[in-house]
Amino acid sequence: DAMVIQNPRYQVTQFGKPVTLSCSQTLNHNVMYWYQQKSSQAPKLLFHYYDKDFNNEADTPDNFQSRRPNTSFCFLDIRSPGLGDAAMYLCATSRNRDTYNEQFFGPGTRLTVL
Amino acid sequence: GEDVEQSLFLSVREGDSSVINCTYTDSSSTYLYWYKQEPGAGLQLLTYIFSNMDMKQDQRLTVLLNKKDKHLSLRIADTQTGDSAIYFCAEKGNDMRFGAGTRLTVKP
């Protein structure tokens, strides 16, 4: 089945140690999103790619970077994770950025920072 | 910034109706959504409503939209234990904006 896949599902890293989270999609969608979701809070959009065009949210810390080497894959890089970066990270895709475009979510990667 | 607000918890008995409420503040929102998140899973789109509609029904789900008050609700009829999850309200203007989620607990 077409889907959004995130690996790993659980990631543990040490304070300050770079970590990369992975997302892939078989939907051939143009747009890929990364959200951060902390406990009992709304998912917060970090950035998105529209094809190869990177769009960063104004309040996303510089510590968070992203790469999209091809249509199928998108990576979230956290250069120096802090304790406050522990969260669930959700990847989503949509066909386009038009007003109605359903976003399809992956299962998320839960990041723990020790 | 503008927030999407919803109550954090709702508990109902199996077979009762559940009503989850949401308020939004962006009057330019053209679509409003309800997503469901089960433990350990991503968000799954349940239903959506276009801003020029005031009601949408889809099997056990009824969405009501009061655009004047910027109020959105999701009613689940005959709530089952399998409906226990977190329900997110979201609005789509230029960007997708989510509420913090309502945790629905269904007691047998």
JSON list of C-alpha atoms in Angstrom, two decimals:
[
{"chain": "A", "resi": 1, "resn": "ASP", "atom": "CA", "xyz": [0.00, 0.00, 0.00]},
{"chain": "A", "resi": 2, "resn": "ALA", "atom": "CA", "xyz": [1.11, 3.55, -0.67]},
{"chain": "A", "resi": 3, "resn": "MET", "atom": "CA", "xyz": [2.18, 5.16, 2.54]},
{"chain": "A", "resi": 4, "resn": "VAL", "atom": "CA", "xyz": [4.44, 7.45, 4.51]},
{"chain": "A", "resi": 5, "resn": "ILE", "atom": "CA", "xyz": [7.18, 5.59, 6.34]},
{"chain": "A", "resi": 6, "resn": "GLN", "atom": "CA", "xyz": [9.32, 6.93, 9.14]},
{"chain": "A", "resi": 7, "resn": "ASN", "atom": "CA", "xyz": [12.47, 5.36, 10.48]},
{"chain": "A", "resi": 8, "resn": "PRO", "atom": "CA", "xyz": [13.32, 4.70, 13.15]},
{"chain": "A", "resi": 9, "resn": "ARG", "atom": "CA", "xyz": [10.12, 4.69, 15.21]},
{"chain": "A", "resi": 10, "resn": "TYR", "atom": "CA", "xyz": [12.11, 5.37, 18.37]},
{"chain": "A", "resi": 11, "resn": "GLN", "atom": "CA", "xyz": [15.42, 7.20, 18.51]},
{"chain": "A", "resi": 12, "resn": "VAL", "atom": "CA", "xyz": [17.60, 7.85, 21.52]},
{"chain": "A", "resi": 13, "resn": "THR", "atom": "CA", "xyz": [20.45, 10.32, 21.30]},
{"chain": "A", "resi": 14, "resn": "GLN", "atom": "CA", "xyz": [22.74, 12.12, 23.68]},
{"chain": "A", "resi": 15, "resn": "PHE", "atom": "CA", "xyz": [22.69, 15.80, 24.42]},
{"chain": "A", "resi": 16, "resn": "GLY", "atom": "CA", "xyz": [24.59, 17.57, 21.64]},
{"chain": "A", "resi": 17, "resn": "LYS", "atom": "CA", "xyz": [25.03, 14.48, 19.46]},
{"chain": "A", "resi": 18, "resn": "PRO", "atom": "CA", "xyz": [23.73, 15.01, 15.90]},
{"chain": "A", "resi": 19, "resn": "VAL", "atom": "CA", "xyz": [20.80, 12.85, 14.88]},
{"chain": "A", "resi": 20, "resn": "THR", "atom": "CA", "xyz": [18.97, 12.27, 11.60]},
{"chain": "A", "resi": 21, "resn": "LEU", "atom": "CA", "xyz": [15.37, 11.15, 11.23]},
{"chain": "A", "resi": 22, "resn": "SER", "atom": "CA", "xyz": [14.16, 9.65, 7.98]},
{"chain": "A", "resi": 23, "resn": "CYS", "atom": "CA", "xyz": [10.89, 9.82, 6.06]},
{"chain": "A", "resi": 24, "resn": "SER", "atom": "CA", "xyz": [9.97, 8.16, 2.79]},
{"chain": "A", "resi": 25, "resn": "GLN", "atom": "CA", "xyz": [6.78, 8.13, 0.76]},
{"chain": "A", "resi": 26, "resn": "THR", "atom": "CA", "xyz": [5.37, 6.00, -2.02]},
{"chain": "A", "resi": 27, "resn": "LEU", "atom": "CA", "xyz": [2.58, 8.46, -2.85]},
{"chain": "A", "resi": 28, "resn": "ASN", "atom": "CA", "xyz": [4.71, 10.50, -5.28]},
{"chain": "A", "resi": 29, "resn": "HIS", "atom": "CA", "xyz": [3.49, 13.67, -3.58]},
{"chain": "A", "resi": 30, "resn": "ASN", "atom": "CA", "xyz": [5.12, 17.00, -4.29]},
{"chain": "A", "resi": 31, "resn": "VAL", "atom": "CA", "xyz": [5.10, 18.30, -0.73]},
{"chain": "A", "resi": 32, "resn": "MET", "atom": "CA", "xyz": [6.76, 16.82, 2.35]},
{"chain": "A", "resi": 33, "resn": "TYR", "atom": "CA", "xyz": [6.39, 18.31, 5.82]},
{"chain": "A", "resi": 34, "resn": "TRP", "atom": "CA", "xyz": [8.12, 17.90, 9.15]},
{"chain": "A", "resi": 35, "resn": "TYR", "atom": "CA", "xyz": [6.19, 18.57, 12.36]},
{"chain": "A", "resi": 36, "resn": "GLN", "atom": "CA", "xyz": [7.33, 18.53, 15.98]},
{"chain": "A", "resi": 37, "resn": "GLN", "atom": "CA", "xyz": [4.74, 17.32, 18.48]},
{"chain": "A", "resi": 38, "resn": "LYS", "atom": "CA", "xyz": [5.37, 17.59, 22.20]},
{"chain": "A", "resi": 39, "resn": "SER", "atom": "CA", "xyz": [3.19, 15.88, 24.77]},
{"chain": "A", "resi": 40, "resn": "SER", "atom": "CA", "xyz": [-0.35, 17.31, 24.95]},
{"chain": "A", "resi": 41, "resn": "GLN", "atom": "CA", "xyz": [0.50, 19.95, 22.36]},
{"chain": "A", "resi": 42, "resn": "ALA", "atom": "CA", "xyz": [-0.48, 20.59, 18.77]},
{"chain": "A", "resi": 43, "resn": "PRO", "atom": "CA", "xyz": [1.85, 19.41, 16.02]},
{"chain": "A", "resi": 44, "resn": "LYS", "atom": "CA", "xyz": [4.06, 22.36, 15.11]},
{"chain": "A", "resi": 45, "resn": "LEU", "atom": "CA", "xyz": [5.23, 22.76, 11.54]},
{"chain": "A", "resi": 46, "resn": "LEU", "atom": "CA", "xyz": [9.01, 23.05, 11.31]},
{"chain": "A", "resi": 47, "resn": "PHE", "atom": "CA", "xyz": [9.42, 23.27, 7.51]},
{"chain": "A", "resi": 48, "resn": "HIS", "atom": "CA", "xyz": [8.27, 21.78, 4.28]},
{"chain": "A", "resi": 49, "resn": "TYR", "atom": "CA", "xyz": [9.57, 21.02, 0.82]},
{"chain": "A", "resi": 50, "resn": "TYR", "atom": "CA", "xyz": [7.52, 21.80, -2.25]},
{"chain": "A", "resi": 51, "resn": "ASP", "atom": "CA", "xyz": [9.38, 19.66, -4.73]},
{"chain": "A", "resi": 52, "resn": "LYS", "atom": "CA", "xyz": [12.96, 20.90, -4.22]},
{"chain": "A", "resi": 53, "resn": "ASP", "atom": "CA", "xyz": [11.91, 24.25, -2.82]},
{"chain": "A", "resi": 54, "resn": "PHE", "atom": "CA", "xyz": [12.64, 24.44, 0.92]},
{"chain": "A", "resi": 55, "resn": "ASN", "atom": "CA", "xyz": [10.29, 26.51, 3.09]},
{"chain": "A", "resi": 56, "resn": "ASN", "atom": "CA", "xyz": [11.34, 27.16, 6.66]},
{"chain": "A", "resi": 57, "resn": "GLU", "atom": "CA", "xyz": [8.93, 28.38, 9.34]},
{"chain": "A", "resi": 58, "resn": "ALA", "atom": "CA", "xyz": [10.06, 31.65, 10.88]},
{"chain": "A", "resi": 59, "resn": "ASP", "atom": "CA", "xyz": [10.36, 30.28, 14.40]},
{"chain": "A", "resi": 60, "resn": "THR", "atom": "CA", "xyz": [12.11, 27.01, 13.56]},
{"chain": "A", "resi": 61, "resn": "PRO", "atom": "CA", "xyz": [15.49, 26.98, 15.34]},
{"chain": "A", "resi": 62, "resn": "ASP", "atom": "CA", "xyz": [18.64, 26.87, 13.22]},
{"chain": "A", "resi": 63, "resn": "ASN", "atom": "CA", "xyz": [19.49, 23.63, 14.99]},
{"chain": "A", "resi": 64, "resn": "PHE", "atom": "CA", "xyz": [16.93, 21.93, 12.73]},
{"chain": "A", "resi": 65, "resn": "GLN", "atom": "CA", "xyz": [17.79, 21.31, 9.10]},
{"chain": "A", "resi": 66, "resn": "SER", "atom": "CA", "xyz": [16.25, 19.24, 6.36]},
{"chain": "A", "resi": 67, "resn": "ARG", "atom": "CA", "xyz": [17.29, 17.55, 3.13]},
{"chain": "A", "resi": 68, "resn": "ARG", "atom": "CA", "xyz": [15.23, 16.16, 0.30]},
{"chain": "A", "resi": 69, "resn": "PRO", "atom": "CA", "xyz": [17.52, 14.30, -2.10]},
{"chain": "A", "resi": 70, "resn": "ASN", "atom": "CA", "xyz": [14.65, 13.05, -4.24]},
{"chain": "A", "resi": 71, "resn": "THR", "atom": "CA", "xyz": [10.86, 12.95, -4.39]},
{"chain": "A", "resi": 72, "resn": "SER", "atom": "CA", "xyz": [10.59, 9.94, -2.12]},
{"chain": "A", "resi": 73, "resn": "PHE", "atom": "CA", "xyz": [12.87, 10.82, 0.76]},
{"chain": "A", "resi": 74, "resn": "CYS", "atom": "CA", "xyz": [13.13, 13.65, 3.25]},
{"chain": "A", "resi": 75, "resn": "PHE", "atom": "CA", "xyz": [15.44, 13.87, 6.25]},
{"chain": "A", "resi": 76, "resn": "LEU", "atom": "CA", "xyz": [15.32, 15.89, 9.44]},
{"chain": "A", "resi": 77, "resn": "ASP", "atom": "CA", "xyz": [18.74, 16.69, 10.89]},
{"chain": "A", "resi": 78, "resn": "ILE", "atom": "CA", "xyz": [19.10, 17.97, 14.42]},
{"chain": "A", "resi": 79, "resn": "ARG", "atom": "CA", "xyz": [22.62, 19.29, 14.68]},
{"chain": "A", "resi": 80, "resn": "SER", "atom": "CA", "xyz": [22.98, 19.58, 18.45]},
{"chain": "A", "resi": 81, "resn": "PRO", "atom": "CA", "xyz": [19.92, 18.13, 20.21]},
{"chain": "A", "resi": 82, "resn": "GLY", "atom": "CA", "xyz": [18.96, 19.67, 23.51]},
{"chain": "A", "resi": 83, "resn": "LEU", "atom": "CA", "xyz": [16.71, 18.24, 26.19]},
{"chain": "A", "resi": 84, "resn": "GLY", "atom": "CA", "xyz": [13.92, 20.48, 24.89]},
{"chain": "A", "resi": 85, "resn": "ASP", "atom": "CA", "xyz": [14.05, 18.76, 21.50]},
{"chain": "A", "resi": 86, "resn": "ALA", "atom": "CA", "xyz": [12.69, 15.53, 22.90]},
{"chain": "A", "resi": 87, "resn": "ALA", "atom": "CA", "xyz": [9.38, 15.08, 21.10]},
{"chain": "A", "resi": 88, "resn": "MET", "atom": "CA", "xyz": [7.49, 13.10, 18.50]},
{"chain": "A", "resi": 89, "resn": "TYR", "atom": "CA", "xyz": [8.51, 14.10, 14.98]},
{"chain": "A", "resi": 90, "resn": "LEU", "atom": "CA", "xyz": [5.86, 13.62, 12.34]},
{"chain": "A", "resi": 91, "resn": "CYS", "atom": "CA", "xyz": [6.44, 13.55, 8.61]},
{"chain": "A", "resi": 92, "resn": "ALA", "atom": "CA", "xyz": [3.52, 14.26, 6.28]},
{"chain": "A", "resi": 93, "resn": "THR", "atom": "CA", "xyz": [2.97, 14.58, 2.55]},
{"chain": "A", "resi": 94, "resn": "SER", "atom": "CA", "xyz": [0.43, 16.22, 0.30]},
{"chain": "A", "resi": 95, "resn": "ARG", "atom": "CA", "xyz": [-0.04, 16.21, -3.44]},
{"chain": "A", "resi": 96, "resn": "ASN", "atom": "CA", "xyz": [0.27, 19.97, -3.67]},
{"chain": "A", "resi": 97, "resn": "ARG", "atom": "CA", "xyz": [-0.03, 23.05, -1.50]},
{"chain": "A", "resi": 98, "resn": "ASP", "atom": "CA", "xyz": [-3.46, 24.04, -2.80]},
{"chain": "A", "resi": 99, "resn": "THR", "atom": "CA", "xyz": [-6.05, 25.06, -0.27]},
{"chain": "A", "resi": 100, "resn": "TYR", "atom": "CA", "xyz": [-7.51, 21.61, -0.10]},
{"chain": "A", "resi": 101, "resn": "ASN", "atom": "CA", "xyz": [-4.86, 18.98, -0.11]},
{"chain": "A", "resi": 102, "resn": "GLU", "atom": "CA", "xyz": [-5.11, 16.21, 2.42]},
{"chain": "A", "resi": 103, "resn": "GLN", "atom": "CA", "xyz": [-1.95, 15.64, 4.39]},
{"chain": "A", "resi": 104, "resn": "PHE", "atom": "CA", "xyz": [-0.97, 12.03, 4.89]},
{"chain": "A", "resi": 105, "resn": "PHE", "atom": "CA", "xyz": [1.01, 11.39, 8.04]},
{"chain": "A", "resi": 106, "resn": "GLY", "atom": "CA", "xyz": [3.62, 8.84, 8.92]},
{"chain": "A", "resi": 107, "resn": "PRO", "atom": "CA", "xyz": [3.56, 7.07, 12.31]},
{"chain": "A", "resi": 108, "resn": "GLY", "atom": "CA", "xyz": [6.16, 9.42, 13.76]},
{"chain": "A", "resi": 109, "resn": "THR", "atom": "CA", "xyz": [9.58, 9.04, 15.35]},
{"chain": "A", "resi": 110, "resn": "ARG", "atom": "CA", "xyz": [9.76, 9.52, 19.08]},
{"chain": "A", "resi": 111, "resn": "LEU", "atom": "CA", "xyz": [13.06, 11.19, 19.97]},
{"chain": "A", "resi": 112, "resn": "THR", "atom": "CA", "xyz": [14.56, 10.88, 23.44]},
{"chain": "A", "resi": 113, "resn": "VAL", "atom": "CA", "xyz": [17.52, 13.08, 24.40]},
{"chain": "A", "resi": 114, "resn": "LEU", "atom": "CA", "xyz": [19.66, 11.88, 27.30]},
{"chain": "B", "resi": 1, "resn": "GLY", "atom": "CA", "xyz": [-0.24, 34.12, 16.82]},
{"chain": "B", "resi": 2, "resn": "GLU", "atom": "CA", "xyz": [-3.71, 32.77, 16.26]},
{"chain": "B", "resi": 3, "resn": "ASP", "atom": "CA", "xyz": [-4.55, 29.52, 18.05]},
{"chain": "B", "resi": 4, "resn": "VAL", "atom": "CA", "xyz": [-6.87, 26.62, 17.45]},
{"chain": "B", "resi": 5, "resn": "GLU", "atom": "CA", "xyz": [-8.33, 25.67, 20.83]},
{"chain": "B", "resi": 6, "resn": "GLN", "atom": "CA", "xyz": [-9.97, 22.50, 22.05]},
{"chain": "B", "resi": 7, "resn": "SER", "atom": "CA", "xyz": [-10.53, 20.94, 25.44]},
{"chain": "B", "resi": 8, "resn": "LEU", "atom": "CA", "xyz": [-7.93, 18.35, 26.37]},
{"chain": "B", "resi": 9, "resn": "PHE", "atom": "CA", "xyz": [-10.09, 15.52, 27.71]},
{"chain": "B", "resi": 10, "resn": "LEU", "atom": "CA", "xyz": [-13.49, 13.92, 27.13]},
{"chain": "B", "resi": 11, "resn": "SER", "atom": "CA", "xyz": [-14.83, 10.74, 28.70]},
{"chain": "B", "resi": 12, "resn": "VAL", "atom": "CA", "xyz": [-18.01, 8.99, 27.58]},
{"chain": "B", "resi": 13, "resn": "ARG", "atom": "CA", "xyz": [-19.67, 5.62, 28.03]},
{"chain": "B", "resi": 14, "resn": "GLU", "atom": "CA", "xyz": [-19.82, 3.12, 25.18]},
{"chain": "B", "resi": 15, "resn": "GLY", "atom": "CA", "xyz": [-22.93, 3.68, 23.10]},
{"chain": "B", "resi": 16, "resn": "ASP", "atom": "CA", "xyz": [-23.30, 7.34, 24.03]},
{"chain": "B", "resi": 17, "resn": "SER", "atom": "CA", "xyz": [-22.62, 10.21, 21.65]},
{"chain": "B", "resi": 18, "resn": "SER", "atom": "CA", "xyz": [-19.37, 12.15, 21.92]},
{"chain": "B", "resi": 19, "resn": "VAL", "atom": "CA", "xyz": [-19.10, 15.81, 21.03]},
{"chain": "B", "resi": 20, "resn": "ILE", "atom": "CA", "xyz": [-15.66, 17.35, 20.62]},
{"chain": "B", "resi": 21, "resn": "ASN", "atom": "CA", "xyz": [-15.53, 21.11, 20.27]},
{"chain": "B", "resi": 22, "resn": "CYS", "atom": "CA", "xyz": [-12.99, 23.41, 18.68]},
{"chain": "B", "resi": 23, "resn": "THR", "atom": "CA", "xyz": [-12.61, 27.12, 18.15]},
{"chain": "B", "resi": 24, "resn": "TYR", "atom": "CA", "xyz": [-10.41, 28.70, 15.54]},
{"chain": "B", "resi": 25, "resn": "THR", "atom": "CA", "xyz": [-9.49, 32.28, 14.90]},
{"chain": "B", "resi": 26, "resn": "ASP", "atom": "CA", "xyz": [-8.35, 32.57, 11.29]},
{"chain": "B", "resi": 27, "resn": "SER", "atom": "CA", "xyz": [-11.35, 33.80, 9.33]},
{"chain": "B", "resi": 28, "resn": "SER", "atom": "CA", "xyz": [-9.52, 33.11, 6.07]},
{"chain": "B", "resi": 29, "resn": "SER", "atom": "CA", "xyz": [-9.52, 29.36, 6.74]},
{"chain": "B", "resi": 30, "resn": "THR", "atom": "CA", "xyz": [-11.23, 27.64, 3.87]},
{"chain": "B", "resi": 31, "resn": "TYR", "atom": "CA", "xyz": [-11.10, 24.05, 5.08]},
{"chain": "B", "resi": 32, "resn": "LEU", "atom": "CA", "xyz": [-11.40, 22.65, 8.58]},
{"chain": "B", "resi": 33, "resn": "TYR", "atom": "CA", "xyz": [-10.36, 19.13, 9.46]},
{"chain": "B", "resi": 34, "resn": "TRP", "atom": "CA", "xyz": [-10.67, 16.50, 12.11]},
{"chain": "B", "resi": 35, "resn": "TYR", "atom": "CA", "xyz": [-7.77, 14.09, 12.51]},
{"chain": "B", "resi": 36, "resn": "LYS", "atom": "CA", "xyz": [-7.57, 11.03, 14.77]},
{"chain": "B", "resi": 37, "resn": "GLN", "atom": "CA", "xyz": [-4.38, 9.81, 16.41]},
{"chain": "B", "resi": 38, "resn": "GLU", "atom": "CA", "xyz": [-4.26, 6.38, 18.00]},
{"chain": "B", "resi": 39, "resn": "PRO", "atom": "CA", "xyz": [-1.45, 5.45, 20.40]},
{"chain": "B", "resi": 40, "resn": "GLY", "atom": "CA", "xyz": [1.88, 5.11, 18.62]},
{"chain": "B", "resi": 41, "resn": "ALA", "atom": "CA", "xyz": [0.43, 6.09, 15.27]},
{"chain": "B", "resi": 42, "resn": "GLY", "atom": "CA", "xyz": [0.40, 9.14, 13.02]},
{"chain": "B", "resi": 43, "resn": "LEU", "atom": "CA", "xyz": [-2.54, 11.41, 12.39]},
{"chain": "B", "resi": 44, "resn": "GLN", "atom": "CA", "xyz": [-5.32, 9.99, 10.27]},
{"chain": "B", "resi": 45, "resn": "LEU", "atom": "CA", "xyz": [-7.77, 12.28, 8.47]},
{"chain": "B", "resi": 46, "resn": "LEU", "atom": "CA", "xyz": [-11.31, 11.53, 9.67]},
{"chain": "B", "resi": 47, "resn": "THR", "atom": "CA", "xyz": [-13.29, 14.16, 7.86]},
{"chain": "B", "resi": 48, "resn": "TYR", "atom": "CA", "xyz": [-13.18, 17.75, 6.68]},
{"chain": "B", "resi": 49, "resn": "ILE", "atom": "CA", "xyz": [-15.63, 20.53, 5.94]},
{"chain": "B", "resi": 50, "resn": "PHE", "atom": "CA", "xyz": [-15.43, 23.40, 3.50]},
{"chain": "B", "resi": 51, "resn": "SER", "atom": "CA", "xyz": [-16.01, 26.79, 5.05]},
{"chain": "B", "resi": 52, "resn": "ASN", "atom": "CA", "xyz": [-19.17, 27.51, 3.07]},
{"chain": "B", "resi": 53, "resn": "MET", "atom": "CA", "xyz": [-20.89, 24.48, 4.59]},
{"chain": "B", "resi": 54, "resn": "ASP", "atom": "CA", "xyz": [-22.45, 24.34, 8.03]},
{"chain": "B", "resi": 55, "resn": "MET", "atom": "CA", "xyz": [-22.87, 20.60, 8.39]},
{"chain": "B", "resi": 56, "resn": "LYS", "atom": "CA", "xyz": [-21.39, 17.42, 7.01]},
{"chain": "B", "resi": 57, "resn": "GLN", "atom": "CA", "xyz": [-22.41, 13.88, 7.90]},
{"chain": "B", "resi": 58, "resn": "ASP", "atom": "CA", "xyz": [-20.37, 10.78, 7.25]},
{"chain": "B", "resi": 59, "resn": "GLN", "atom": "CA", "xyz": [-21.74, 7.59, 8.80]},
{"chain": "B", "resi": 60, "resn": "ARG", "atom": "CA", "xyz": [-21.34, 7.99, 12.59]},
{"chain": "B", "resi": 61, "resn": "LEU", "atom": "CA", "xyz": [-19.57, 11.34, 12.25]},
{"chain": "B", "resi": 62, "resn": "THR", "atom": "CA", "xyz": [-21.30, 14.72, 12.08]},
{"chain": "B", "resi": 63, "resn": "VAL", "atom": "CA", "xyz": [-19.33, 17.93, 11.68]},
{"chain": "B", "resi": 64, "resn": "LEU", "atom": "CA", "xyz": [-20.99, 21.23, 12.51]},
{"chain": "B", "resi": 65, "resn": "LEU", "atom": "CA", "xyz": [-19.45, 24.55, 11.55]},
{"chain": "B", "resi": 66, "resn": "ASN", "atom": "CA", "xyz": [-20.52, 27.92, 12.91]},
{"chain": "B", "resi": 67, "resn": "LYS", "atom": "CA", "xyz": [-18.44, 30.30, 10.86]},
{"chain": "B", "resi": 68, "resn": "LYS", "atom": "CA", "xyz": [-19.76, 33.40, 12.62]},
{"chain": "B", "resi": 69, "resn": "ASP", "atom": "CA", "xyz": [-18.51, 32.13, 15.98]},
{"chain": "B", "resi": 70, "resn": "LYS", "atom": "CA", "xyz": [-15.56, 30.26, 14.45]},
{"chain": "B", "resi": 71, "resn": "HIS", "atom": "CA", "xyz": [-16.72, 27.11, 16.20]},
{"chain": "B", "resi": 72, "resn": "LEU", "atom": "CA", "xyz": [-16.32, 23.58, 14.87]},
{"chain": "B", "resi": 73, "resn": "SER", "atom": "CA", "xyz": [-17.60, 20.39, 16.46]},
{"chain": "B", "resi": 74, "resn": "LEU", "atom": "CA", "xyz": [-17.31, 16.68, 15.80]},
{"chain": "B", "resi": 75, "resn": "ARG", "atom": "CA", "xyz": [-20.09, 14.40, 16.97]},
{"chain": "B", "resi": 76, "resn": "ILE", "atom": "CA", "xyz": [-19.49, 10.67, 17.09]},
{"chain": "B", "resi": 77, "resn": "ALA", "atom": "CA", "xyz": [-22.70, 8.69, 17.38]},
{"chain": "B", "resi": 78, "resn": "ASP", "atom": "CA", "xyz": [-22.80, 5.34, 19.21]},
{"chain": "B", "resi": 79, "resn": "THR", "atom": "CA", "xyz": [-19.24, 5.77, 20.48]},
{"chain": "B", "resi": 80, "resn": "GLN", "atom": "CA", "xyz": [-17.24, 2.53, 20.64]},
{"chain": "B", "resi": 81, "resn": "THR", "atom": "CA", "xyz": [-14.14, 1.60, 22.62]},
{"chain": "B", "resi": 82, "resn": "GLY", "atom": "CA", "xyz": [-12.24, 1.65, 19.34]},
{"chain": "B", "resi": 83, "resn": "ASP", "atom": "CA", "xyz": [-12.96, 5.37, 19.09]},
{"chain": "B", "resi": 84, "resn": "SER", "atom": "CA", "xyz": [-10.67, 6.02, 22.06]},
{"chain": "B", "resi": 85, "resn": "ALA", "atom": "CA", "xyz": [-7.91, 8.24, 20.66]},
{"chain": "B", "resi": 86, "resn": "ILE", "atom": "CA", "xyz": [-6.77, 11.85, 20.46]},
{"chain": "B", "resi": 87, "resn": "TYR", "atom": "CA", "xyz": [-8.79, 14.00, 18.08]},
{"chain": "B", "resi": 88, "resn": "PHE", "atom": "CA", "xyz": [-7.19, 17.04, 16.48]},
{"chain": "B", "resi": 89, "resn": "CYS", "atom": "CA", "xyz": [-9.02, 19.94, 14.97]},
{"chain": "B", "resi": 90, "resn": "ALA", "atom": "CA", "xyz": [-7.10, 21.77, 12.23]},
{"chain": "B", "resi": 91, "resn": "GLU", "atom": "CA", "xyz": [-7.68, 24.75, 9.99]},
{"chain": "B", "resi": 92, "resn": "LYS", "atom": "CA", "xyz": [-6.20, 25.42, 6.58]},
{"chain": "B", "resi": 93, "resn": "GLY", "atom": "CA", "xyz": [-5.66, 28.96, 5.47]},
{"chain": "B", "resi": 94, "resn": "ASN", "atom": "CA", "xyz": [-2.20, 29.55, 4.10]},
{"chain": "B", "resi": 95, "resn": "ASP", "atom": "CA", "xyz": [-0.83, 26.91, 6.44]},
{"chain": "B", "resi": 96, "resn": "MET", "atom": "CA", "xyz": [-2.27, 23.99, 8.36]},
{"chain": "B", "resi": 97, "resn": "ARG", "atom": "CA", "xyz": [-2.76, 24.87, 12.02]},
{"chain": "B", "resi": 98, "resn": "PHE", "atom": "CA", "xyz": [-3.63, 22.24, 14.63]},
{"chain": "B", "resi": 99, "resn": "GLY", "atom": "CA", "xyz": [-5.26, 22.32, 18.02]},
{"chain": "B", "resi": 100, "resn": "ALA", "atom": "CA", "xyz": [-3.62, 20.54, 20.94]},
{"chain": "B", "resi": 101, "resn": "GLY", "atom": "CA", "xyz": [-5.96, 17.56, 20.65]},
{"chain": "B", "resi": 102, "resn": "THR", "atom": "CA", "xyz": [-8.80, 16.15, 22.72]},
{"chain": "B", "resi": 103, "resn": "ARG", "atom": "CA", "xyz": [-8.18, 12.78, 24.34]},
{"chain": "B", "resi": 104, "resn": "LEU", "atom": "CA", "xyz": [-11.39, 10.77, 24.09]},
{"chain": "B", "resi": 105, "resn": "THR", "atom": "CA", "xyz": [-11.76, 7.91, 26.55]},
{"chain": "B", "resi": 106, "resn": "VAL", "atom": "CA", "xyz": [-14.63, 5.48, 26.02]},
{"chain": "B", "resi": 107, "resn": "LYS", "atom": "CA", "xyz": [-15.65, 3.47, 29.05]},
{"chain": "B", "resi": 108, "resn": "PRO", "atom": "CA", "xyz": [-17.38, 0.10, 28.62]}
]
